[in-house]
Tab-separated table of C-alpha atoms and ligand atoms in Angstrom:
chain	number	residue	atom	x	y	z
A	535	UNK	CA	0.000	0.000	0.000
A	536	UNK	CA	1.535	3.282	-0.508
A	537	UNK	CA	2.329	5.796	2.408
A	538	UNK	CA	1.767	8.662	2.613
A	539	UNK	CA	3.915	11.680	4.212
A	540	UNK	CA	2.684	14.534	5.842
A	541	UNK	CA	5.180	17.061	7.157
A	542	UNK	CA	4.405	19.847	8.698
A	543	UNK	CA	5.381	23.562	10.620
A	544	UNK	CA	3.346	25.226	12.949
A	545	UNK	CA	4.156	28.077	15.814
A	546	UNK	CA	1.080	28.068	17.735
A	547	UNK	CA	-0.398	24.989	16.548
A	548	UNK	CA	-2.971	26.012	14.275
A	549	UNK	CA	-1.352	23.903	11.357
A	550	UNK	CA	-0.939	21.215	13.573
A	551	UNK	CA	-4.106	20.407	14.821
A	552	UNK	CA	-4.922	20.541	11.304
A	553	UNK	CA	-2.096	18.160	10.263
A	554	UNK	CA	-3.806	15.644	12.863
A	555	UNK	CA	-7.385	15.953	11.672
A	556	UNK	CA	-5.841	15.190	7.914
A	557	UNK	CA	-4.008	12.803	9.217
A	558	UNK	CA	-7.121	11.165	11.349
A	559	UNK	CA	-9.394	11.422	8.218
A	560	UNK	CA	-6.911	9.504	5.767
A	561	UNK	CA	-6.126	7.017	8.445
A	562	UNK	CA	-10.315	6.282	8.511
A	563	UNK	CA	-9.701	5.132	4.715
A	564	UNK	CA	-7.367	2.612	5.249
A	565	UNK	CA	-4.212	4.402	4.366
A	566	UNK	CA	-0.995	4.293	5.899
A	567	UNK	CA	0.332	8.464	6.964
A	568	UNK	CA	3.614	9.250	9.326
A	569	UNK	CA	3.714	12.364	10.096
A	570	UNK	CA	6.792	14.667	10.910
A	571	UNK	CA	6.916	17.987	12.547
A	572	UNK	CA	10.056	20.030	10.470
A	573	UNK	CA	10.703	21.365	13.368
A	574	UNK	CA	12.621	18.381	14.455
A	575	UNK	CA	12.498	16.078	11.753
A	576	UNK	CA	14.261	16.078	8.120
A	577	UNK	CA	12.794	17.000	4.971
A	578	UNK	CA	14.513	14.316	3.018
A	579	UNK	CA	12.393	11.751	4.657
A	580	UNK	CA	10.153	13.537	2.259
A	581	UNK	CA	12.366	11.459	-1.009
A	582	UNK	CA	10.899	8.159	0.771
A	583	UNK	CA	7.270	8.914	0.207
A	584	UNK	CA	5.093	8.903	-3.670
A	585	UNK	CA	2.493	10.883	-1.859
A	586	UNK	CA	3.185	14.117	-0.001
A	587	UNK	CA	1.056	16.096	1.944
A	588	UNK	CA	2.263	19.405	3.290
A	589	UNK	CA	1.436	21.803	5.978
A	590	UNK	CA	2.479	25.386	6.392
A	591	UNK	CA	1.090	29.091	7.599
A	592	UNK	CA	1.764	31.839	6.746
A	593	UNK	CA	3.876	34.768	9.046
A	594	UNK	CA	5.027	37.594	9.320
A	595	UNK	CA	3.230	39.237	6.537
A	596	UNK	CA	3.656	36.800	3.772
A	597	UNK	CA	6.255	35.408	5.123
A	598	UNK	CA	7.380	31.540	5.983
A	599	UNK	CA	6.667	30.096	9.334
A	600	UNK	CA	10.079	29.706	11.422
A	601	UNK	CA	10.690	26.107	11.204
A	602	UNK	CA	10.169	26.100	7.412
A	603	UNK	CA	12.404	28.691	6.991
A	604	UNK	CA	15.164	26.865	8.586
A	605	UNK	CA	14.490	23.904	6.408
A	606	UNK	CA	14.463	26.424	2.933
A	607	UNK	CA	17.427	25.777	1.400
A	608	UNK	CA	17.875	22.057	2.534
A	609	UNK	CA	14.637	21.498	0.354
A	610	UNK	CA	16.735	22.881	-2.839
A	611	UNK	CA	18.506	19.506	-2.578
A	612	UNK	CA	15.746	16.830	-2.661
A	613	UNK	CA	14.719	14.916	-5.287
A	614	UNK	CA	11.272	14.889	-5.552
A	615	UNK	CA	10.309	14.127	-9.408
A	616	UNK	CA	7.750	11.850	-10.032
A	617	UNK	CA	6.421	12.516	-6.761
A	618	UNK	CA	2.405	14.286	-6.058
A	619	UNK	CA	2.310	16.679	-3.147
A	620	UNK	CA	-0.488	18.544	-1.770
A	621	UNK	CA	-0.732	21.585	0.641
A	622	UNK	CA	-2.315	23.183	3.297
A	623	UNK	CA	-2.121	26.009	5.006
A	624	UNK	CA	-3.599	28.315	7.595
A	625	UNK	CA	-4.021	32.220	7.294
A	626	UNK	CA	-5.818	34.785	9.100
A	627	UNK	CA	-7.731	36.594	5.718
A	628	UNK	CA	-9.215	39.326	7.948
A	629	UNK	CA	-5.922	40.519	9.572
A	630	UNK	CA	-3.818	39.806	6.219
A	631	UNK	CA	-6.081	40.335	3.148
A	632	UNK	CA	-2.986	41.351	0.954
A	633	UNK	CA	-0.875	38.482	1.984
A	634	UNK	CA	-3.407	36.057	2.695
A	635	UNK	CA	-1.993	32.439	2.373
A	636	UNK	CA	0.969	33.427	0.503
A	637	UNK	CA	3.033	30.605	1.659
A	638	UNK	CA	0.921	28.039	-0.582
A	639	UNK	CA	2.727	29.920	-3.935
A	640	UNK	CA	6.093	30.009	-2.099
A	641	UNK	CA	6.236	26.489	-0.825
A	642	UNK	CA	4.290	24.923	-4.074
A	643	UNK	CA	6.439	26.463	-6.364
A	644	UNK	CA	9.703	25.383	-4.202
A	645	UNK	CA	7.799	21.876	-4.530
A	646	UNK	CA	7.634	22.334	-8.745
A	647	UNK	CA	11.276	23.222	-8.467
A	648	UNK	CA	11.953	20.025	-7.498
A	649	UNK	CA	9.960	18.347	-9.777
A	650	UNK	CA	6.876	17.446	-7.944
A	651	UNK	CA	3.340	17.948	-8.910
A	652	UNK	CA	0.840	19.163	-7.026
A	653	UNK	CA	-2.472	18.256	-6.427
A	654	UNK	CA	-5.337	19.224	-3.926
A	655	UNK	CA	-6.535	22.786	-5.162
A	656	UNK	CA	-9.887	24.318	-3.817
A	657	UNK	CA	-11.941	26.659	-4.666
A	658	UNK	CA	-11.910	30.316	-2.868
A	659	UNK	CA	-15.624	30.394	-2.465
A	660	UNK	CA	-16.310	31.039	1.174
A	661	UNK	CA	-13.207	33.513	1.916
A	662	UNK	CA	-12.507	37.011	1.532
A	663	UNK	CA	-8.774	38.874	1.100
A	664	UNK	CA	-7.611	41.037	-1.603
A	665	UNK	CA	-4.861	39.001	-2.691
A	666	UNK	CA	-2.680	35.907	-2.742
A	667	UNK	CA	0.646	34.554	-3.814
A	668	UNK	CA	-1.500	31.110	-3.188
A	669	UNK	CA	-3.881	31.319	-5.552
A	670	UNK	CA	-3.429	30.337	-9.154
A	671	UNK	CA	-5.920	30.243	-12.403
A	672	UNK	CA	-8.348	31.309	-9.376
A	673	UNK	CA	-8.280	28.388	-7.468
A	674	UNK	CA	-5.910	28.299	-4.096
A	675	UNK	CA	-2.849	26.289	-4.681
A	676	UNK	CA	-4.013	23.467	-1.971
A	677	UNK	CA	-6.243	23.564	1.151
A	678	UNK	CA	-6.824	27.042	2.853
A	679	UNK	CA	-7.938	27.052	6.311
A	680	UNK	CA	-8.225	30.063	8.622
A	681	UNK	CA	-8.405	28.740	12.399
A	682	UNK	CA	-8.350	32.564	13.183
A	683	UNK	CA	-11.851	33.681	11.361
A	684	UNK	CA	-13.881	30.491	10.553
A	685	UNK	CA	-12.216	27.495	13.010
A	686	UNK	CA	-15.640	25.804	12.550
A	687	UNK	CA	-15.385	25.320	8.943
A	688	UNK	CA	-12.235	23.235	9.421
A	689	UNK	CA	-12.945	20.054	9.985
A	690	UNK	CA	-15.735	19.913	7.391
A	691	UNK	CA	-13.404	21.602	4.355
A	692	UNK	CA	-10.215	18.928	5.986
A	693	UNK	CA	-13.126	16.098	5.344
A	694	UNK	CA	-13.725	17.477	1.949
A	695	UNK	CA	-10.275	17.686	0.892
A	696	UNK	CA	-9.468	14.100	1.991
A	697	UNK	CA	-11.699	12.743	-0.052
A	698	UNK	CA	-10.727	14.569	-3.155
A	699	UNK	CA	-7.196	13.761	-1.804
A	700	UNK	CA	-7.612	9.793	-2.253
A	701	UNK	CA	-9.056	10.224	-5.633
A	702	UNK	CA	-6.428	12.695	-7.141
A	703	UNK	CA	-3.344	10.431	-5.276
A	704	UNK	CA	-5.053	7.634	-7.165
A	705	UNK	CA	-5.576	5.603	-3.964
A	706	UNK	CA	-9.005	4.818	-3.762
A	707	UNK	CA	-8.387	1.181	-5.004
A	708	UNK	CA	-6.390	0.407	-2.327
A	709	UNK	CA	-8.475	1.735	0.684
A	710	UNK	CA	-9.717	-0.243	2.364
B	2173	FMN	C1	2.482	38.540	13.264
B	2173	FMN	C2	1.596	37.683	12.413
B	2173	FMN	C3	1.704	37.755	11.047
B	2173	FMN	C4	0.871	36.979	10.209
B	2173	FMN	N1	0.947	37.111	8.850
B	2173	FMN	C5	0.055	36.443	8.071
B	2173	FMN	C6	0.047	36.640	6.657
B	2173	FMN	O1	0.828	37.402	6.089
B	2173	FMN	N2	-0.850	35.943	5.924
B	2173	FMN	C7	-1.752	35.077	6.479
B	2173	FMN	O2	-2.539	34.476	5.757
B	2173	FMN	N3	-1.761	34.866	7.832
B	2173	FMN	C8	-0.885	35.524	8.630
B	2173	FMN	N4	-0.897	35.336	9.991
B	2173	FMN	C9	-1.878	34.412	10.580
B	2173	FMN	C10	-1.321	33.004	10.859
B	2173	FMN	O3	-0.984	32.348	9.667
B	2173	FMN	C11	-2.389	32.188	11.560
B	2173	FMN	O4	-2.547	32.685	12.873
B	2173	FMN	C12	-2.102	30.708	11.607
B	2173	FMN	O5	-3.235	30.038	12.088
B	2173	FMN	C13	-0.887	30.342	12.431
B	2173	FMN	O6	-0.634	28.978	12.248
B	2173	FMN	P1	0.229	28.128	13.303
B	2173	FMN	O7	-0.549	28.146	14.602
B	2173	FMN	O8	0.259	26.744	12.743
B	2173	FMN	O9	1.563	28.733	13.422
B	2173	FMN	C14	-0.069	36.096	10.806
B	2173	FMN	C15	-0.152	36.033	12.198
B	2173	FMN	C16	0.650	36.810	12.998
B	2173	FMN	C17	0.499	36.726	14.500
């Protein structure tokens, strides 16, 4: 069966709450997920995984969380063609319209860079900023949550993007 990876960062634990609801919701379909905090543990563990799924807010006014940010250049040296990786992230769209999950863009297109492909975009029905270095052909450049403005949406839009998850890693044959 193939595992799945799902690394993320997270300062006040926003993201990672998150990362464990994803985590519970594939784990309900039969699949296999370890899951690394980068604040500790290495991104090239992310070479031993087909499926990636990705975690990260946004700081600092568009900018990357901490522990990402100490891992930025490392990910410059992985080899991740071939691979499908899909992100999340958390924003605060009220307090940072302008800037409002930036960190999707930067981190997907770091992810491109290295030859993966990414999966998992939603639709930005349902939020409202100005602009976005996460958003692409109008559609956000994985899963956007905002634990600051609308925590009770999460869980349903983390359900949601699960299941659109299995069927775009091509794994819904083998859940069981
Ligand atoms: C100083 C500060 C700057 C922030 N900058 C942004 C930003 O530019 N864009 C955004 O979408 N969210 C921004 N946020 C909101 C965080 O991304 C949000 O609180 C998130 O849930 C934090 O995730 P974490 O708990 O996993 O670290 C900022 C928050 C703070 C306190």
């Amino acid at each position: 069966m193939a595992k799945i990876g799902l690394f993320f960062g997270s300062s006040t634990g926003n993201t990672e709450n998150a990362a464990e609801l994803i985590q519970k919701d594939l784990q309900q379909r039969g699949l296999e997920v370890d899951l690394f905090n980068v604040m500790a543990d290495p991104v090239s563990k992310m070479q031993e995984y087909d499926c990636l799924v990705l975690g990260i807010p946004t700081w600092d006014i568009g900018e990357l969380q901490e522990d990402w940010k100490n891992n930025w250049d490392e990910l410059d040296s992985l080899q991740l063609a071939g691979k499908k990786a899909a992100l999340f992230g958390q924003g605060d769209q009220r307090g940072y319209p302008a800037t409002f999950q930036d960190c999707l863009g930067l981190l997907g297109n770091k992810l491109r860079e290295r030859g993966a492909m990414l999966v998992g975009f939603t639709s930005t029905d349902g939020f409202e900023f100005d602009e976005s270095l996460g958003v692409e052909d109008g559609k956000f450049m994985g899963l956007s949550l905002d634990d600051d403005n609308q925590r009770e949406l999460t869980e349903g839009r983390v359900a949601a993007w699960v299941e659109q998850l299995v069927a775009e890693f091509n794994l819904a044959a083998q859940a069981g």
